[in-house]
Each structure stands twice: as C-alpha cells, then as structure tokens.
C-alpha cells in the first residue's frame, strides 16, 4: 500500500472536521431526497430507477465543488508549506508520490459524493405519498453511483490534478472546474433534459452529439431512455449499453490519459529549480537597483 496515501488517510481519519463534513453532506442529501419535486414525466414515480438515475446525475455536479475545494487544500499543501522544495531529497519516487496524492484526492471526492447519496437514499425512504410507489431496491442507487459518481469523480479529479501539477495556480484550478460546469450546461441544452424543460426540442442528431460530448453522462442517459414507456421508467434501469456505455468508456479513457500526462509532466527537480531561480532573482534585484 502507498505510504503517502496511508499517511494522508490516517491524518484525515483522526481529524474531527472530516466527520463534520460527512455529517453535513448526509443531511444535505436527506433534504434533497425528502424534498425534491422535479418531475421527469407524468406518471413516473420519484423513487423509480429512472428518476433516481436522473437525480444522481444532477447531484454529481456537486463533485466539481468537492474536487475544487480538496484540490486547493490537498494538492497545494506542499507548495503552501514550501515542502515541495525538498521533495527531491526524500527516498520517494515520482510515481509513488503522484499515486499517493491522487488516490487520497480521488477518494475524498468520491466519498463526499457517496455520503451525499447515502443522505439522498435516506431522505427518499423517509418520504411518503402517491408519488413514491416502488419498493426499496439498493441497486437503483448503486448503479448511478458508479456510472455518474465514480466515473465523474475520476474525470474531474484527473483533470484538476493535471492542471494543479502543470500550471500550479489555484485560480486556474477554480477556472478549470467552472469550465467543466459551463461546458456541461451548454451540452445539456441539446439533450432534451427534463432539467431544461423550457429549452427548444432538439433533433436526434443534436441529442447524439450531446451524448458523445457530455462529460457527466446525463445526455447519453436520456438518449438511451428516450424509447422507454412510463412503466419501463418506473421499474427498469437504463441499460449500460449504446451511447451511455460509449460515453462512459470514452471519458474513463480520457481520465486515464490525464493521469498519464500528469505523470509525464511532473518533476521534482523542475519545481526545485524554478523556485530556487525565482528566489535568487528576488534577492538580486534590490542589489542591482
């Protein structure tokens, strides 16, 4: 097991703030599960597999916020404490260092979404009414947790991980996260999403393009379910085939590409030389003046 990952994990487990954040996320999830009334179609239950998948996909947008906050806190910690200046002198390889950093970063982000989904599940179980007709099925929640929660967490974390290591600017990391959100909203306009109920109906070609380009996978989810009847949406999971499968595999591959690029671009020596040179120039300038 990666020693850096274990060190960071033990530190988080011992910190009281970790448990407070988890509790807050569960309560937010309970509120969402118990109070949301967004209709995805007449006759479709709020606890149907289709609605749960849709809501899980929308909640996965929060991963952007989690990933940005954790990136600023975790990925820039060595830089903020000047520890990155002496990293090259430690008996740790570049691969081990990056794996440990990314694993703890990804795990924090994914678990945060997981706690949000636990709250969402709990909130739905506490809810009653004619719109809640299906019996409880844990598979309805685990399925979107994987196709939206896991893959989206991997995509966002790998993208921000690459930006933080290559550009080393906190503001660029924030802008990168906002770019993903804005890009997603633009793509969603062409997917006939129930969330964009006021948008103009799109052609099948536009929906197919959206299904390919959507980094969060909801457009492909809607496209695969476009032929479902109300009854099917109430009892049947949207199958992991067709455009949904291609979209998720595509962005999974892109995520791996981001990680590979991070490994190629990162160097202990470059950080040390850059900071040493910058510090030397700062000291020399007053003397020249």
CSV table of C-alpha atoms in Angstrom, one decimal:
chain,number,residue,atom,x,y,z
A,1,UNK,CA,0.0,0.0,0.0
A,2,UNK,CA,1.2,3.5,-0.9
A,3,UNK,CA,2.8,5.0,2.3
A,4,UNK,CA,1.8,8.6,1.3
A,5,UNK,CA,-1.8,7.5,0.8
A,6,UNK,CA,-1.8,5.8,4.2
A,7,UNK,CA,-0.3,8.9,5.9
A,8,UNK,CA,-2.9,11.2,4.4
A,9,UNK,CA,-5.7,8.8,5.1
A,10,UNK,CA,-4.8,8.4,8.8
A,11,UNK,CA,-4.5,12.1,9.2
A,12,UNK,CA,-8.0,12.6,7.8
A,13,UNK,CA,-9.5,9.9,9.9
A,14,UNK,CA,-8.1,11.5,13.1
A,15,UNK,CA,-9.4,14.9,12.2
A,16,UNK,CA,-12.8,15.9,13.6
A,17,UNK,CA,-13.6,18.1,10.6
A,18,UNK,CA,-13.8,15.0,8.4
A,19,UNK,CA,-16.7,13.6,10.3
A,20,UNK,CA,-18.4,17.0,10.5
A,21,UNK,CA,-18.3,17.4,6.7
A,22,UNK,CA,-19.6,13.8,6.2
A,23,UNK,CA,-22.5,14.6,8.6
A,24,UNK,CA,-23.3,17.8,6.8
A,25,UNK,CA,-23.3,16.1,3.4
A,26,UNK,CA,-25.6,13.3,4.7
A,27,UNK,CA,-28.1,16.0,6.0
A,28,UNK,CA,-28.0,17.8,2.7
A,29,UNK,CA,-28.7,14.5,0.9
A,30,UNK,CA,-31.6,13.8,3.2
A,31,UNK,CA,-33.1,17.2,2.4
A,32,UNK,CA,-32.7,16.6,-1.3
A,33,UNK,CA,-34.2,13.1,-1.2
A,34,UNK,CA,-37.1,14.2,1.0
A,35,UNK,CA,-38.0,17.5,-0.6
A,36,UNK,CA,-37.2,17.5,-4.3
A,37,UNK,CA,-40.2,17.5,-6.5
A,38,UNK,CA,-38.7,17.8,-10.0
A,39,UNK,CA,-40.9,15.8,-12.4
A,40,UNK,CA,-39.3,13.8,-15.1
A,41,UNK,CA,-42.6,12.9,-16.7
A,42,UNK,CA,-46.2,12.3,-15.8
A,43,UNK,CA,-46.8,9.0,-14.0
A,44,UNK,CA,-43.1,8.5,-13.2
A,45,UNK,CA,-42.5,7.8,-9.5
A,46,UNK,CA,-40.0,9.9,-7.6
A,47,UNK,CA,-38.3,6.7,-6.4
A,48,UNK,CA,-38.3,5.0,-9.8
A,49,UNK,CA,-34.9,3.8,-11.2
A,50,UNK,CA,-35.1,6.4,-14.0
A,51,UNK,CA,-35.7,9.3,-11.6
A,52,UNK,CA,-33.1,8.1,-9.2
A,53,UNK,CA,-30.6,7.9,-12.0
A,54,UNK,CA,-31.5,11.4,-13.2
A,55,UNK,CA,-31.3,12.9,-9.8
A,56,UNK,CA,-28.0,11.2,-9.1
A,57,UNK,CA,-26.6,12.6,-12.3
A,58,UNK,CA,-27.7,16.1,-11.3
A,59,UNK,CA,-26.3,15.7,-7.8
A,60,UNK,CA,-23.0,14.6,-9.4
A,61,UNK,CA,-22.5,18.2,-10.4
A,62,UNK,CA,-21.5,18.8,-6.7
A,63,UNK,CA,-18.4,16.7,-7.4
A,64,UNK,CA,-17.0,19.8,-9.1
A,65,UNK,CA,-17.3,21.7,-5.9
A,66,UNK,CA,-15.8,18.9,-3.8
A,67,UNK,CA,-12.9,18.4,-6.2
A,68,UNK,CA,-12.0,22.1,-6.3
A,69,UNK,CA,-12.0,22.5,-2.5
A,70,UNK,CA,-10.0,19.4,-2.0
A,71,UNK,CA,-7.5,20.3,-4.7
A,72,UNK,CA,-6.9,23.7,-3.2
A,73,UNK,CA,-6.4,22.1,0.2
A,74,UNK,CA,-4.6,18.9,-0.6
A,75,UNK,CA,-2.7,19.3,-3.9
A,76,UNK,CA,-1.3,22.7,-3.0
A,77,UNK,CA,-0.3,21.8,0.6
A,78,UNK,CA,3.3,21.0,-0.2
A,79,UNK,CA,3.6,24.2,-2.2
A,80,UNK,CA,2.0,26.4,0.5
A,81,UNK,CA,4.3,25.0,3.2
A,82,UNK,CA,7.4,25.1,0.9
A,83,UNK,CA,7.8,21.4,1.4
A,84,UNK,CA,8.0,20.9,-2.4
A,85,UNK,CA,11.5,22.5,-2.3
A,86,UNK,CA,13.0,19.5,-0.6
A,87,UNK,CA,10.8,16.7,-2.0
A,88,UNK,CA,13.6,15.6,-4.4
A,89,UNK,CA,15.8,14.8,-1.4
A,90,UNK,CA,13.4,12.2,0.0
A,91,UNK,CA,13.6,8.5,-1.0
A,92,UNK,CA,10.3,8.5,-2.8
A,93,UNK,CA,9.8,8.1,-6.5
A,94,UNK,CA,7.7,10.4,-8.7
A,95,UNK,CA,5.2,7.6,-9.4
A,96,UNK,CA,4.7,6.8,-5.7
A,97,UNK,CA,4.3,10.4,-4.8
A,98,UNK,CA,1.7,11.1,-7.5
A,99,UNK,CA,-0.2,7.9,-6.9
A,100,UNK,CA,-0.5,8.7,-3.2
A,101,UNK,CA,-1.6,12.2,-3.8
A,102,UNK,CA,-4.2,11.3,-6.5
A,103,UNK,CA,-5.6,8.3,-4.6
A,104,UNK,CA,-6.3,10.3,-1.4
A,105,UNK,CA,-7.6,13.2,-3.5
A,106,UNK,CA,-10.0,11.0,-5.6
A,107,UNK,CA,-11.1,9.0,-2.5
A,108,UNK,CA,-12.0,12.2,-0.6
A,109,UNK,CA,-14.0,13.5,-3.6
A,110,UNK,CA,-15.8,10.2,-4.3
A,111,UNK,CA,-16.6,9.5,-0.6
A,112,UNK,CA,-18.1,13.0,-0.3
A,113,UNK,CA,-20.5,12.2,-3.1
A,114,UNK,CA,-21.1,8.8,-1.5
A,115,UNK,CA,-22.2,10.5,1.7
A,116,UNK,CA,-24.5,12.8,-0.3
A,117,UNK,CA,-26.0,9.7,-1.9
A,118,UNK,CA,-26.5,8.0,1.4
A,119,UNK,CA,-28.4,11.0,2.6
A,120,UNK,CA,-30.4,11.1,-0.6
A,121,UNK,CA,-31.4,7.4,-0.2
A,122,UNK,CA,-32.3,8.0,3.5
A,123,UNK,CA,-34.4,11.0,2.5
A,124,UNK,CA,-36.4,9.0,-0.1
A,125,UNK,CA,-37.0,6.2,2.4
A,126,UNK,CA,-38.5,8.8,4.9
A,127,UNK,CA,-40.8,10.1,2.2
A,128,UNK,CA,-44.4,9.0,1.7
A,129,UNK,CA,-47.1,9.8,-0.8
A,130,UNK,CA,-48.7,8.6,-4.0
A,131,UNK,CA,-45.5,9.6,-6.0
A,132,UNK,CA,-43.5,7.0,-4.0
A,133,UNK,CA,-44.8,3.7,-5.2
A,134,UNK,CA,-41.8,1.4,-5.8
A,135,UNK,CA,-40.4,-0.9,-3.2
A,136,UNK,CA,-36.8,-0.1,-2.0
A,137,UNK,CA,-34.1,-1.5,-4.2
A,138,UNK,CA,-30.4,-0.7,-3.3
A,139,UNK,CA,-29.4,-1.5,-6.9
A,140,UNK,CA,-31.3,1.6,-8.1
A,141,UNK,CA,-28.8,3.7,-6.1
A,142,UNK,CA,-25.6,1.7,-6.6
A,143,UNK,CA,-26.0,1.8,-10.4
A,144,UNK,CA,-25.9,5.6,-10.8
A,145,UNK,CA,-23.3,5.8,-8.0
A,146,UNK,CA,-21.0,4.0,-10.4
A,147,UNK,CA,-21.9,5.4,-13.8
A,148,UNK,CA,-22.2,9.0,-12.5
A,149,UNK,CA,-20.4,9.2,-9.1
A,150,UNK,CA,-17.3,7.1,-9.7
A,151,UNK,CA,-16.6,7.9,-13.3
A,152,UNK,CA,-17.4,11.7,-12.9
A,153,UNK,CA,-15.2,11.8,-9.8
A,154,UNK,CA,-12.4,10.2,-11.7
A,155,UNK,CA,-12.8,12.6,-14.7
A,156,UNK,CA,-12.9,15.8,-12.6
A,157,UNK,CA,-10.2,14.8,-10.2
A,158,UNK,CA,-7.8,13.7,-13.0
A,159,UNK,CA,-8.5,17.0,-14.9
A,160,UNK,CA,-7.9,19.2,-11.9
A,161,UNK,CA,-4.9,17.1,-10.8
A,162,UNK,CA,-3.3,17.7,-14.2
A,163,UNK,CA,-4.0,21.5,-14.0
A,164,UNK,CA,-2.7,21.8,-10.5
A,165,UNK,CA,0.6,19.9,-11.2
A,166,UNK,CA,1.3,21.6,-14.6
A,167,UNK,CA,0.2,25.2,-14.0
A,168,UNK,CA,0.5,25.3,-10.2
A,169,UNK,CA,-2.1,28.1,-9.9
A,170,UNK,CA,-5.0,27.9,-7.6
A,171,UNK,CA,-7.1,30.3,-9.7
A,172,UNK,CA,-6.6,28.2,-12.8
A,173,UNK,CA,-7.9,25.2,-10.9
A,174,UNK,CA,-11.0,27.0,-9.9
A,175,UNK,CA,-11.5,28.3,-13.5
A,176,UNK,CA,-11.0,24.7,-14.8
A,177,UNK,CA,-13.7,23.4,-12.5
A,178,UNK,CA,-16.1,26.2,-13.6
A,179,UNK,CA,-15.3,25.4,-17.2
A,180,UNK,CA,-16.5,21.8,-16.8
A,181,UNK,CA,-19.7,23.1,-15.3
A,182,UNK,CA,-20.4,25.6,-18.0
A,183,UNK,CA,-19.5,23.2,-20.8
A,184,UNK,CA,-21.9,20.6,-19.2
A,185,UNK,CA,-24.7,23.1,-19.1
A,186,UNK,CA,-24.2,24.0,-22.8
A,187,UNK,CA,-24.2,20.3,-23.8
A,188,UNK,CA,-27.4,19.7,-21.7
A,189,UNK,CA,-29.3,22.3,-23.8
A,190,UNK,CA,-29.1,19.9,-26.7
A,191,UNK,CA,-30.0,16.7,-24.8
A,192,UNK,CA,-33.8,17.2,-24.2
A,193,UNK,CA,-33.1,17.1,-20.5
A,194,UNK,CA,-36.1,17.4,-18.2
A,195,UNK,CA,-34.0,19.8,-16.2
A,196,UNK,CA,-34.0,22.1,-19.3
A,197,UNK,CA,-37.8,21.9,-19.7
A,198,UNK,CA,-38.0,25.3,-21.3
A,199,UNK,CA,-35.5,24.6,-24.0
A,200,UNK,CA,-36.4,24.0,-27.6
A,201,UNK,CA,-36.8,20.3,-28.6
A,202,UNK,CA,-33.6,19.1,-30.3
A,203,UNK,CA,-33.2,16.8,-33.2
A,204,UNK,CA,-32.0,13.2,-32.8
A,205,UNK,CA,-28.6,14.2,-34.4
A,206,UNK,CA,-28.1,17.0,-31.8
A,207,UNK,CA,-29.0,14.6,-29.0
A,208,UNK,CA,-26.5,12.1,-30.3
A,209,UNK,CA,-23.7,14.7,-30.4
A,210,UNK,CA,-24.6,15.8,-26.9
A,211,UNK,CA,-24.5,12.1,-25.8
A,212,UNK,CA,-20.9,11.9,-27.1
A,213,UNK,CA,-19.7,15.2,-25.7
A,214,UNK,CA,-21.4,15.3,-22.3
A,215,UNK,CA,-18.6,14.8,-19.7
A,216,UNK,CA,-21.2,13.9,-17.0
A,217,UNK,CA,-23.1,11.3,-19.0
A,218,UNK,CA,-26.6,12.5,-18.5
A,219,UNK,CA,-27.2,13.3,-22.2
A,220,UNK,CA,-26.4,9.7,-23.1
A,221,UNK,CA,-28.6,8.6,-20.2
A,222,UNK,CA,-31.6,10.5,-21.7
A,223,UNK,CA,-30.8,9.2,-25.2
A,224,UNK,CA,-30.8,5.6,-24.1
A,225,UNK,CA,-34.1,6.0,-22.2
A,226,UNK,CA,-35.9,8.0,-25.0
A,227,UNK,CA,-37.9,5.0,-26.1
A,228,UNK,CA,-38.9,3.8,-22.6
A,229,UNK,CA,-42.5,3.8,-21.7
A,230,UNK,CA,-43.7,5.3,-18.4
A,231,UNK,CA,-44.0,1.7,-17.0
A,232,UNK,CA,-40.4,0.9,-18.0
A,233,UNK,CA,-39.0,4.0,-16.4
A,234,UNK,CA,-40.8,3.1,-13.2
A,235,UNK,CA,-39.4,-0.5,-13.0
A,236,UNK,CA,-36.3,-0.7,-15.3
A,237,UNK,CA,-32.8,0.6,-15.0
A,238,UNK,CA,-31.4,2.4,-18.1
A,239,UNK,CA,-29.1,-0.3,-19.5
A,240,UNK,CA,-25.4,0.3,-19.6
A,241,UNK,CA,-25.2,-0.1,-23.4
A,242,UNK,CA,-25.2,2.1,-26.6
A,243,UNK,CA,-24.4,5.7,-26.2
A,244,UNK,CA,-24.3,5.5,-22.4
A,245,UNK,CA,-21.6,2.8,-22.5
A,246,UNK,CA,-19.6,4.6,-25.2
A,247,UNK,CA,-19.8,7.9,-23.3
A,248,UNK,CA,-18.7,6.5,-20.0
A,249,UNK,CA,-15.8,4.4,-21.6
A,250,UNK,CA,-14.7,7.5,-23.6
A,251,UNK,CA,-14.4,9.7,-20.5
A,252,UNK,CA,-12.9,6.9,-18.5
A,253,UNK,CA,-10.2,6.7,-21.1
A,254,UNK,CA,-9.8,10.5,-21.1
A,255,UNK,CA,-9.3,10.4,-17.3
A,256,UNK,CA,-6.6,7.8,-17.6
A,257,UNK,CA,-5.0,10.0,-20.3
A,258,UNK,CA,-5.0,13.0,-17.9
A,259,UNK,CA,-3.3,10.9,-15.2
A,260,UNK,CA,-0.7,9.6,-17.7
A,261,UNK,CA,0.0,13.2,-18.8
A,262,UNK,CA,0.4,14.3,-15.2
A,263,UNK,CA,3.0,11.6,-14.6
A,264,UNK,CA,4.9,12.7,-17.7
A,265,UNK,CA,4.8,16.4,-16.9
A,266,UNK,CA,5.6,16.3,-13.2
A,267,UNK,CA,9.2,16.6,-12.0
A,268,UNK,CA,10.6,17.2,-8.5
A,269,UNK,CA,13.7,18.9,-10.0
A,270,UNK,CA,11.7,21.3,-12.1
A,271,UNK,CA,9.9,22.5,-9.0
A,272,UNK,CA,13.0,22.9,-7.0
A,273,UNK,CA,15.0,24.7,-9.8
A,274,UNK,CA,12.1,27.0,-10.6
A,275,UNK,CA,11.6,28.1,-7.0
A,276,UNK,CA,15.4,28.5,-6.4
A,277,UNK,CA,15.8,30.6,-9.5
A,278,UNK,CA,12.8,32.8,-8.6
A,279,UNK,CA,14.1,33.3,-5.1
A,280,UNK,CA,17.6,34.2,-6.4
A,281,UNK,CA,16.2,36.8,-8.8
A,282,UNK,CA,14.2,38.3,-5.9
A,283,UNK,CA,17.4,38.7,-3.8
A,284,UNK,CA,19.5,40.1,-6.7
A,285,UNK,CA,17.1,42.8,-7.8
A,286,UNK,CA,17.5,45.1,-4.8
A,287,UNK,CA,21.3,44.9,-5.1
A,288,UNK,CA,21.2,45.9,-8.8
A,289,UNK,CA,18.8,48.8,-8.1
